[in-house]
PDB file of C-alpha atoms in Angstrom:
ATOM      1  CA  UNK A 287      75.045  -8.281 168.681  1.00 63.00           C
ATOM      2  CA  UNK A 288      75.496 -11.486 171.656  1.00 70.00           C
ATOM      3  CA  UNK A 289      77.806 -10.400 174.911  1.00 85.00           C
ATOM      4  CA  UNK A 290      81.010 -11.933 175.230  1.00 91.00           C
ATOM      5  CA  UNK A 291      82.458 -11.895 178.435  1.00 93.00           C
ATOM      6  CA  UNK A 292      86.227 -12.403 179.164  1.00 95.00           C
ATOM      7  CA  UNK A 293      87.798 -12.208 181.650  1.00 95.00           C
ATOM      8  CA  UNK A 294      90.394 -10.924 183.405  1.00 96.00           C
ATOM      9  CA  UNK A 295      90.710  -8.930 181.040  1.00 94.00           C
ATOM     10  CA  UNK A 296      94.976  -8.681 182.106  1.00 95.00           C
ATOM     11  CA  UNK A 297      96.563 -10.595 184.259  1.00 97.00           C
ATOM     12  CA  UNK A 298     100.499 -10.723 185.441  1.00 97.00           C
ATOM     13  CA  UNK A 299     101.886 -14.142 186.898  1.00 96.00           C
ATOM     14  CA  UNK A 300     105.038 -15.617 187.669  1.00 97.00           C
ATOM     15  CA  UNK A 301     106.776 -18.638 185.004  1.00 97.00           C
ATOM     16  CA  UNK A 302     105.529 -21.701 186.065  1.00 97.00           C
ATOM     17  CA  UNK A 303     101.951 -20.717 187.489  1.00 97.00           C
ATOM     18  CA  UNK A 304      98.731 -21.941 185.781  1.00 97.00           C
ATOM     19  CA  UNK A 305      96.541 -19.137 184.716  1.00 97.00           C
ATOM     20  CA  UNK A 306      92.891 -19.907 183.489  1.00 97.00           C
ATOM     21  CA  UNK A 307      90.933 -18.111 181.185  1.00 97.00           C
ATOM     22  CA  UNK A 308      87.328 -18.095 181.107  1.00 97.00           C
ATOM     23  CA  UNK A 309      84.905 -17.047 178.038  1.00 96.00           C
ATOM     24  CA  UNK A 310      81.453 -16.611 178.444  1.00 94.00           C
ATOM     25  CA  UNK A 311      78.519 -16.522 175.864  1.00 90.00           C
ATOM     26  CA  UNK A 312      75.636 -14.515 178.131  1.00 87.00           C
ATOM     27  CA  UNK A 313      73.076 -14.878 175.929  1.00 84.00           C
ATOM     28  CA  UNK A 314      73.021 -17.960 172.863  1.00 82.00           C
ATOM     29  CA  UNK A 315      74.484 -21.097 173.572  1.00 85.00           C
ATOM     30  CA  UNK A 316      77.976 -21.548 172.778  1.00 85.00           C
ATOM     31  CA  UNK A 317      78.300 -24.853 170.152  1.00 86.00           C
ATOM     32  CA  UNK A 318      81.438 -24.140 169.398  1.00 89.00           C
ATOM     33  CA  UNK A 319      83.924 -22.424 170.631  1.00 92.00           C
ATOM     34  CA  UNK A 320      87.416 -21.061 169.253  1.00 93.00           C
ATOM     35  CA  UNK A 321      90.611 -19.970 171.001  1.00 96.00           C
ATOM     36  CA  UNK A 322      93.117 -17.085 169.196  1.00 95.00           C
ATOM     37  CA  UNK A 323      96.232 -15.629 170.599  1.00 95.00           C
ATOM     38  CA  UNK A 324      97.228 -12.670 168.976  1.00 91.00           C
ATOM     39  CA  UNK A 325     100.921 -11.429 168.916  1.00 84.00           C
ATOM     40  CA  UNK A 326     101.427  -7.125 168.806  1.00 79.00           C
ATOM     41  CA  UNK A 327     101.256  -5.762 164.860  1.00 75.00           C
ATOM     42  CA  UNK A 328     100.076  -9.437 164.235  1.00 80.00           C
ATOM     43  CA  UNK A 329      97.050 -11.359 162.724  1.00 85.00           C
ATOM     44  CA  UNK A 330      95.167 -14.464 165.603  1.00 89.00           C
ATOM     45  CA  UNK A 331      95.892 -16.911 164.800  1.00 92.00           C
ATOM     46  CA  UNK A 332      93.622 -20.153 165.669  1.00 93.00           C
ATOM     47  CA  UNK A 333      94.898 -22.330 168.950  1.00 95.00           C
ATOM     48  CA  UNK A 334      92.161 -24.874 169.297  1.00 94.00           C
ATOM     49  CA  UNK A 335      88.218 -25.247 168.239  1.00 93.00           C
ATOM     50  CA  UNK A 336      85.862 -26.753 171.281  1.00 90.00           C
ATOM     51  CA  UNK A 337      82.503 -28.405 170.816  1.00 86.00           C
ATOM     52  CA  UNK A 338      80.355 -28.550 173.982  1.00 83.00           C
ATOM     53  CA  UNK A 339      81.470 -31.402 175.739  1.00 82.00           C
ATOM     54  CA  UNK A 340      84.195 -32.699 173.643  1.00 84.00           C
ATOM     55  CA  UNK A 341      87.350 -32.229 173.646  1.00 87.00           C
ATOM     56  CA  UNK A 342      89.290 -29.741 172.259  1.00 92.00           C
ATOM     57  CA  UNK A 343      91.202 -30.425 168.176  1.00 93.00           C
ATOM     58  CA  UNK A 344      94.171 -27.739 168.753  1.00 95.00           C
ATOM     59  CA  UNK A 345      95.147 -26.903 164.798  1.00 94.00           C
ATOM     60  CA  UNK A 346      99.222 -27.767 164.282  1.00 94.00           C
ATOM     61  CA  UNK A 347     101.727 -26.450 166.433  1.00 93.00           C
ATOM     62  CA  UNK A 348      99.413 -25.747 170.228  1.00 95.00           C
ATOM     63  CA  UNK A 349     100.146 -27.816 172.557  1.00 94.00           C
ATOM     64  CA  UNK A 350      97.830 -29.555 174.326  1.00 93.00           C
ATOM     65  CA  UNK A 351      98.735 -30.273 177.626  1.00 94.00           C
ATOM     66  CA  UNK A 352     100.016 -26.485 177.400  1.00 96.00           C
ATOM     67  CA  UNK A 353      96.688 -24.928 176.618  1.00 97.00           C
ATOM     68  CA  UNK A 354      94.005 -26.799 178.555  1.00 96.00           C
ATOM     69  CA  UNK A 355      90.457 -26.091 177.084  1.00 94.00           C
ATOM     70  CA  UNK A 356      87.922 -27.089 178.706  1.00 91.00           C
ATOM     71  CA  UNK A 357      84.563 -26.433 177.196  1.00 89.00           C
ATOM     72  CA  UNK A 358      81.977 -28.265 179.332  1.00 81.00           C
ATOM     73  CA  UNK A 359      78.269 -25.746 179.428  1.00 89.00           C
ATOM     74  CA  UNK A 360      76.974 -24.425 176.117  1.00 89.00           C
ATOM     75  CA  UNK A 361      77.445 -20.938 177.827  1.00 91.00           C
ATOM     76  CA  UNK A 362      81.506 -21.867 179.405  1.00 92.00           C
ATOM     77  CA  UNK A 363      85.176 -22.409 178.233  1.00 94.00           C
ATOM     78  CA  UNK A 364      87.769 -21.993 180.040  1.00 95.00           C
ATOM     79  CA  UNK A 365      91.778 -21.841 178.518  1.00 97.00           C
ATOM     80  CA  UNK A 366      94.177 -22.521 181.440  1.00 97.00           C
ATOM     81  CA  UNK A 367      98.045 -21.799 180.554  1.00 97.00           C
ATOM     82  CA  UNK A 368      99.928 -24.586 182.434  1.00 97.00           C
ATOM     83  CA  UNK A 369     103.338 -24.016 183.746  1.00 96.00           C
ATOM     84  CA  UNK A 370     103.008 -20.627 182.141  1.00 97.00           C
ATOM     85  CA  UNK A 371     106.500 -18.868 180.134  1.00 96.00           C
ATOM     86  CA  UNK A 372     107.375 -15.536 179.311  1.00 96.00           C
ATOM     87  CA  UNK A 373     106.769 -16.723 175.280  1.00 94.00           C
ATOM     88  CA  UNK A 374     103.216 -17.510 176.476  1.00 96.00           C
ATOM     89  CA  UNK A 375     102.686 -13.936 176.829  1.00 95.00           C
ATOM     90  CA  UNK A 376     100.336 -13.046 174.577  1.00 95.00           C
ATOM     91  CA  UNK A 377      96.821 -11.783 173.687  1.00 94.00           C
ATOM     92  CA  UNK A 378      94.169 -14.205 173.923  1.00 96.00           C
ATOM     93  CA  UNK A 379      90.609 -14.013 172.122  1.00 94.00           C
ATOM     94  CA  UNK A 380      87.775 -16.025 173.043  1.00 95.00           C
ATOM     95  CA  UNK A 381      84.943 -16.093 169.844  1.00 93.00           C
ATOM     96  CA  UNK A 382      81.846 -17.706 171.132  1.00 90.00           C
ATOM     97  CA  UNK A 383      79.046 -19.676 168.288  1.00 85.00           C
ATOM     98  CA  UNK A 384      75.720 -21.243 167.947  1.00 78.00           C
ATOM     99  CA  UNK A 385      73.755 -22.729 165.602  1.00 69.00           C
ATOM    100  CA  UNK A 386      72.713 -19.761 163.710  1.00 64.00           C
ATOM    101  CA  UNK A 387      75.054 -16.912 164.569  1.00 62.00           C
ATOM    102  CA  UNK A 388      77.790 -14.762 163.725  1.00 72.00           C
ATOM    103  CA  UNK A 389      81.331 -14.938 165.397  1.00 80.00           C
ATOM    104  CA  UNK A 390      81.333 -12.953 168.242  1.00 87.00           C
ATOM    105  CA  UNK A 391      84.468 -12.404 170.064  1.00 91.00           C
ATOM    106  CA  UNK A 392      85.297 -11.541 173.608  1.00 92.00           C
ATOM    107  CA  UNK A 393      87.644  -8.752 174.671  1.00 91.00           C
ATOM    108  CA  UNK A 394      90.637 -10.557 175.051  1.00 93.00           C
ATOM    109  CA  UNK A 395      93.122 -10.606 178.323  1.00 95.00           C
ATOM    110  CA  UNK A 396      96.593  -9.979 177.836  1.00 94.00           C
ATOM    111  CA  UNK A 397      99.084 -12.202 179.737  1.00 96.00           C
ATOM    112  CA  UNK A 398     102.033 -11.482 180.800  1.00 96.00           C
ATOM    113  CA  UNK A 399     104.424 -13.776 181.964  1.00 97.00           C
ATOM    114  CA  UNK A 400     107.139 -12.644 184.300  1.00 96.00           C
TER     115      UNK A 400
ATOM    116  CA  UNK B 292      93.188 -24.105 151.286  1.00 77.00           C
ATOM    117  CA  UNK B 293      90.711 -21.039 151.918  1.00 85.00           C
ATOM    118  CA  UNK B 294      92.875 -17.759 152.429  1.00 90.00           C
ATOM    119  CA  UNK B 295      92.493 -13.734 152.583  1.00 93.00           C
ATOM    120  CA  UNK B 296      95.030 -11.195 152.529  1.00 95.00           C
ATOM    121  CA  UNK B 297      95.165  -7.392 153.146  1.00 95.00           C
ATOM    122  CA  UNK B 298      98.592  -6.115 151.576  1.00 95.00           C
ATOM    123  CA  UNK B 299      98.989  -2.387 152.820  1.00 95.00           C
ATOM    124  CA  UNK B 300     100.166  -3.215 156.537  1.00 94.00           C
ATOM    125  CA  UNK B 301      98.950   1.122 157.162  1.00 96.00           C
ATOM    126  CA  UNK B 302      96.741   2.992 155.848  1.00 98.00           C
ATOM    127  CA  UNK B 303      96.790   7.484 156.054  1.00 98.00           C
ATOM    128  CA  UNK B 304      94.398   8.741 155.258  1.00 98.00           C
ATOM    129  CA  UNK B 305      92.630  12.755 156.304  1.00 98.00           C
ATOM    130  CA  UNK B 306      89.350  13.219 158.630  1.00 98.00           C
ATOM    131  CA  UNK B 307      86.398  13.906 155.902  1.00 98.00           C
ATOM    132  CA  UNK B 308      88.348  11.974 153.104  1.00 98.00           C
ATOM    133  CA  UNK B 309      87.661   9.109 151.388  1.00 98.00           C
ATOM    134  CA  UNK B 310      89.706   5.250 152.741  1.00 97.00           C
ATOM    135  CA  UNK B 311      89.394   2.194 151.454  1.00 98.00           C
ATOM    136  CA  UNK B 312      91.658  -1.422 153.206  1.00 98.00           C
ATOM    137  CA  UNK B 313      92.102  -3.305 150.944  1.00 98.00           C
ATOM    138  CA  UNK B 314      91.753  -7.562 150.817  1.00 98.00           C
ATOM    139  CA  UNK B 315      91.182 -10.271 148.371  1.00 97.00           C
ATOM    140  CA  UNK B 316      90.404 -13.700 149.055  1.00 95.00           C
ATOM    141  CA  UNK B 317      91.734 -17.777 147.357  1.00 93.00           C
ATOM    142  CA  UNK B 318      88.305 -19.505 147.912  1.00 88.00           C
ATOM    143  CA  UNK B 319      87.451 -22.723 146.424  1.00 85.00           C
ATOM    144  CA  UNK B 320      84.164 -22.854 145.853  1.00 83.00           C
ATOM    145  CA  UNK B 321      81.594 -19.752 147.814  1.00 83.00           C
ATOM    146  CA  UNK B 322      83.417 -17.076 149.444  1.00 88.00           C
ATOM    147  CA  UNK B 323      81.889 -16.459 153.166  1.00 90.00           C
ATOM    148  CA  UNK B 324      83.768 -13.227 153.279  1.00 93.00           C
ATOM    149  CA  UNK B 325      83.890 -11.237 156.680  1.00 94.00           C
ATOM    150  CA  UNK B 326      85.400  -7.542 157.656  1.00 96.00           C
ATOM    151  CA  UNK B 327      86.575  -7.119 161.496  1.00 94.00           C
ATOM    152  CA  UNK B 328      87.541  -3.826 163.001  1.00 95.00           C
ATOM    153  CA  UNK B 329      89.509  -4.427 165.945  1.00 92.00           C
ATOM    154  CA  UNK B 330      90.270  -1.740 168.629  1.00 90.00           C
ATOM    155  CA  UNK B 331      93.407  -1.322 170.956  1.00 84.00           C
ATOM    156  CA  UNK B 332      93.197  -4.073 173.869  1.00 79.00           C
ATOM    157  CA  UNK B 333      89.789  -4.750 172.788  1.00 82.00           C
ATOM    158  CA  UNK B 334      88.367  -8.235 170.986  1.00 83.00           C
ATOM    159  CA  UNK B 335      86.818  -8.006 167.201  1.00 89.00           C
ATOM    160  CA  UNK B 336      83.621  -6.015 165.971  1.00 91.00           C
ATOM    161  CA  UNK B 337      81.596  -7.376 163.686  1.00 90.00           C
ATOM    162  CA  UNK B 338      81.890  -4.708 160.307  1.00 94.00           C
ATOM    163  CA  UNK B 339      80.037  -6.740 157.925  1.00 93.00           C
ATOM    164  CA  UNK B 340      79.255  -9.609 155.562  1.00 92.00           C
ATOM    165  CA  UNK B 341      79.607 -11.284 152.202  1.00 92.00           C
ATOM    166  CA  UNK B 342      77.359 -14.620 151.745  1.00 87.00           C
ATOM    167  CA  UNK B 343      75.532 -13.887 148.347  1.00 83.00           C
ATOM    168  CA  UNK B 344      73.351 -11.421 147.222  1.00 84.00           C
ATOM    169  CA  UNK B 345      74.827  -7.734 146.514  1.00 89.00           C
ATOM    170  CA  UNK B 346      78.066  -7.384 145.631  1.00 92.00           C
ATOM    171  CA  UNK B 347      77.475  -3.445 147.975  1.00 95.00           C
ATOM    172  CA  UNK B 348      77.302  -4.828 151.791  1.00 95.00           C
ATOM    173  CA  UNK B 349      76.572  -2.042 154.184  1.00 95.00           C
ATOM    174  CA  UNK B 350      77.890  -2.292 157.173  1.00 94.00           C
ATOM    175  CA  UNK B 351      78.055  -0.574 161.008  1.00 91.00           C
ATOM    176  CA  UNK B 352      79.521   2.740 161.369  1.00 93.00           C
ATOM    177  CA  UNK B 353      78.636   4.440 158.251  1.00 96.00           C
ATOM    178  CA  UNK B 354      81.611   1.591 156.288  1.00 97.00           C
ATOM    179  CA  UNK B 355      80.126  -0.846 153.130  1.00 97.00           C
ATOM    180  CA  UNK B 356      82.508  -3.461 151.208  1.00 97.00           C
ATOM    181  CA  UNK B 357      82.470  -4.935 147.909  1.00 95.00           C
ATOM    182  CA  UNK B 358      82.305  -8.037 146.211  1.00 95.00           C
ATOM    183  CA  UNK B 359      84.319  -7.883 143.247  1.00 95.00           C
ATOM    184  CA  UNK B 360      84.205 -11.235 141.795  1.00 93.00           C
ATOM    185  CA  UNK B 361      86.307 -10.409 138.889  1.00 94.00           C
ATOM    186  CA  UNK B 362      89.492  -9.449 141.182  1.00 95.00           C
ATOM    187  CA  UNK B 363      88.897 -11.479 144.145  1.00 95.00           C
ATOM    188  CA  UNK B 364      88.556  -9.023 146.244  1.00 97.00           C
ATOM    189  CA  UNK B 365      86.265  -7.356 148.929  1.00 97.00           C
ATOM    190  CA  UNK B 366      87.566  -3.970 149.623  1.00 98.00           C
ATOM    191  CA  UNK B 367      86.563  -1.530 152.648  1.00 98.00           C
ATOM    192  CA  UNK B 368      85.150   1.763 152.242  1.00 98.00           C
ATOM    193  CA  UNK B 369      83.867   4.537 153.755  1.00 98.00           C
ATOM    194  CA  UNK B 370      82.700   8.171 152.119  1.00 97.00           C
ATOM    195  CA  UNK B 371      84.439   9.708 154.871  1.00 97.00           C
ATOM    196  CA  UNK B 372      87.204   9.163 157.537  1.00 98.00           C
ATOM    197  CA  UNK B 373      86.563   9.851 161.506  1.00 97.00           C
ATOM    198  CA  UNK B 374      89.913   9.833 163.582  1.00 97.00           C
ATOM    199  CA  UNK B 375      87.723   7.769 165.699  1.00 95.00           C
ATOM    200  CA  UNK B 376      87.766   5.010 163.337  1.00 96.00           C
ATOM    201  CA  UNK B 377      91.657   4.862 163.511  1.00 96.00           C
ATOM    202  CA  UNK B 378      92.148   1.241 163.957  1.00 96.00           C
ATOM    203  CA  UNK B 379      92.731  -2.439 163.712  1.00 94.00           C
ATOM    204  CA  UNK B 380      90.642  -3.403 160.460  1.00 96.00           C
ATOM    205  CA  UNK B 381      90.622  -7.208 159.786  1.00 95.00           C
ATOM    206  CA  UNK B 382      89.540  -9.190 156.377  1.00 96.00           C
ATOM    207  CA  UNK B 383      88.528 -13.036 157.015  1.00 94.00           C
ATOM    208  CA  UNK B 384      86.792 -15.276 155.189  1.00 92.00           C
ATOM    209  CA  UNK B 385      85.524 -18.380 156.794  1.00 87.00           C
ATOM    210  CA  UNK B 386      86.046 -22.736 156.118  1.00 77.00           C
ATOM    211  CA  UNK B 387      83.215 -23.822 154.254  1.00 72.00           C
ATOM    212  CA  UNK B 388      79.171 -22.649 154.385  1.00 66.00           C
ATOM    213  CA  UNK B 389      78.891 -23.773 157.767  1.00 68.00           C
ATOM    214  CA  UNK B 390      78.132 -20.733 160.947  1.00 61.00           C
ATOM    215  CA  UNK B 391      80.144 -23.230 162.929  1.00 65.00           C
ATOM    216  CA  UNK B 392      83.051 -23.624 160.843  1.00 79.00           C
ATOM    217  CA  UNK B 393      86.577 -21.188 161.908  1.00 83.00           C
ATOM    218  CA  UNK B 394      86.883 -17.928 160.414  1.00 88.00           C
ATOM    219  CA  UNK B 395      90.436 -17.486 158.691  1.00 89.00           C
ATOM    220  CA  UNK B 396      92.345 -13.811 159.471  1.00 92.00           C
ATOM    221  CA  UNK B 397      93.800 -11.686 157.057  1.00 93.00           C
ATOM    222  CA  UNK B 398      97.420 -10.189 158.591  1.00 91.00           C
ATOM    223  CA  UNK B 399      95.692  -6.457 159.744  1.00 93.00           C
ATOM    224  CA  UNK B 400      95.643  -3.373 158.338  1.00 96.00           C
ATOM    225  CA  UNK B 401      96.418  -0.033 160.633  1.00 95.00           C
ATOM    226  CA  UNK B 402      93.961   2.090 159.564  1.00 97.00           C
ATOM    227  CA  UNK B 403      95.315   6.368 160.539  1.00 97.00           C
ATOM    228  CA  UNK B 404      93.185   8.787 160.528  1.00 97.00           C
ATOM    229  CA  UNK B 405      94.596  12.396 160.820  1.00 96.00           C
ATOM    230  CA  UNK B 406      92.526  14.712 161.823  1.00 95.00           C
TER     231      UNK B 406
END
């Protein structure tokens, strides 16, 4: 399977600060990037979809000014949680996709806002 | 709209026994169905998929799934469960035929295999 690197795997931050999560596709070009959020014992909820070089499309109910997505290259996308609050604590997972590839997933990032 | 349902929150099975994790789907058009497994604090790992062809799909780690059009089901199966199979399993449907279309996930089923 394809190699996807998501970093960091865990992060603890203070309320009001911003956190950046990186997702890299190491052996294929990710034309599309999906960002998911997962609460404990729940399914993955799609937050946004981005295509390389374009603005992200956010799902209903997801604040685009709070969850900033950058997909400037075919191998790197970032999700920045701005002015984080405890309710933003969650497990975030990226899923890069290229043409003709299946869905691969990053290892996930456990964000805890204190 | 495409959707999948996993009716069981948890499935318990003894090691060595066969296991089944259920999934039903609702799609307009051709179904593109997937199974993924998630271990604690990890991303999802692909197990298998049904796009077209044989109704019995074989995947990773000895898992297989049977596509049943009349029952709109895509149950995951394994003839002999291992303790290491204990994990969270997700059924998913792709929203359209394009490889870059988004996946829609079921609620997940926790599989617990007792030694």
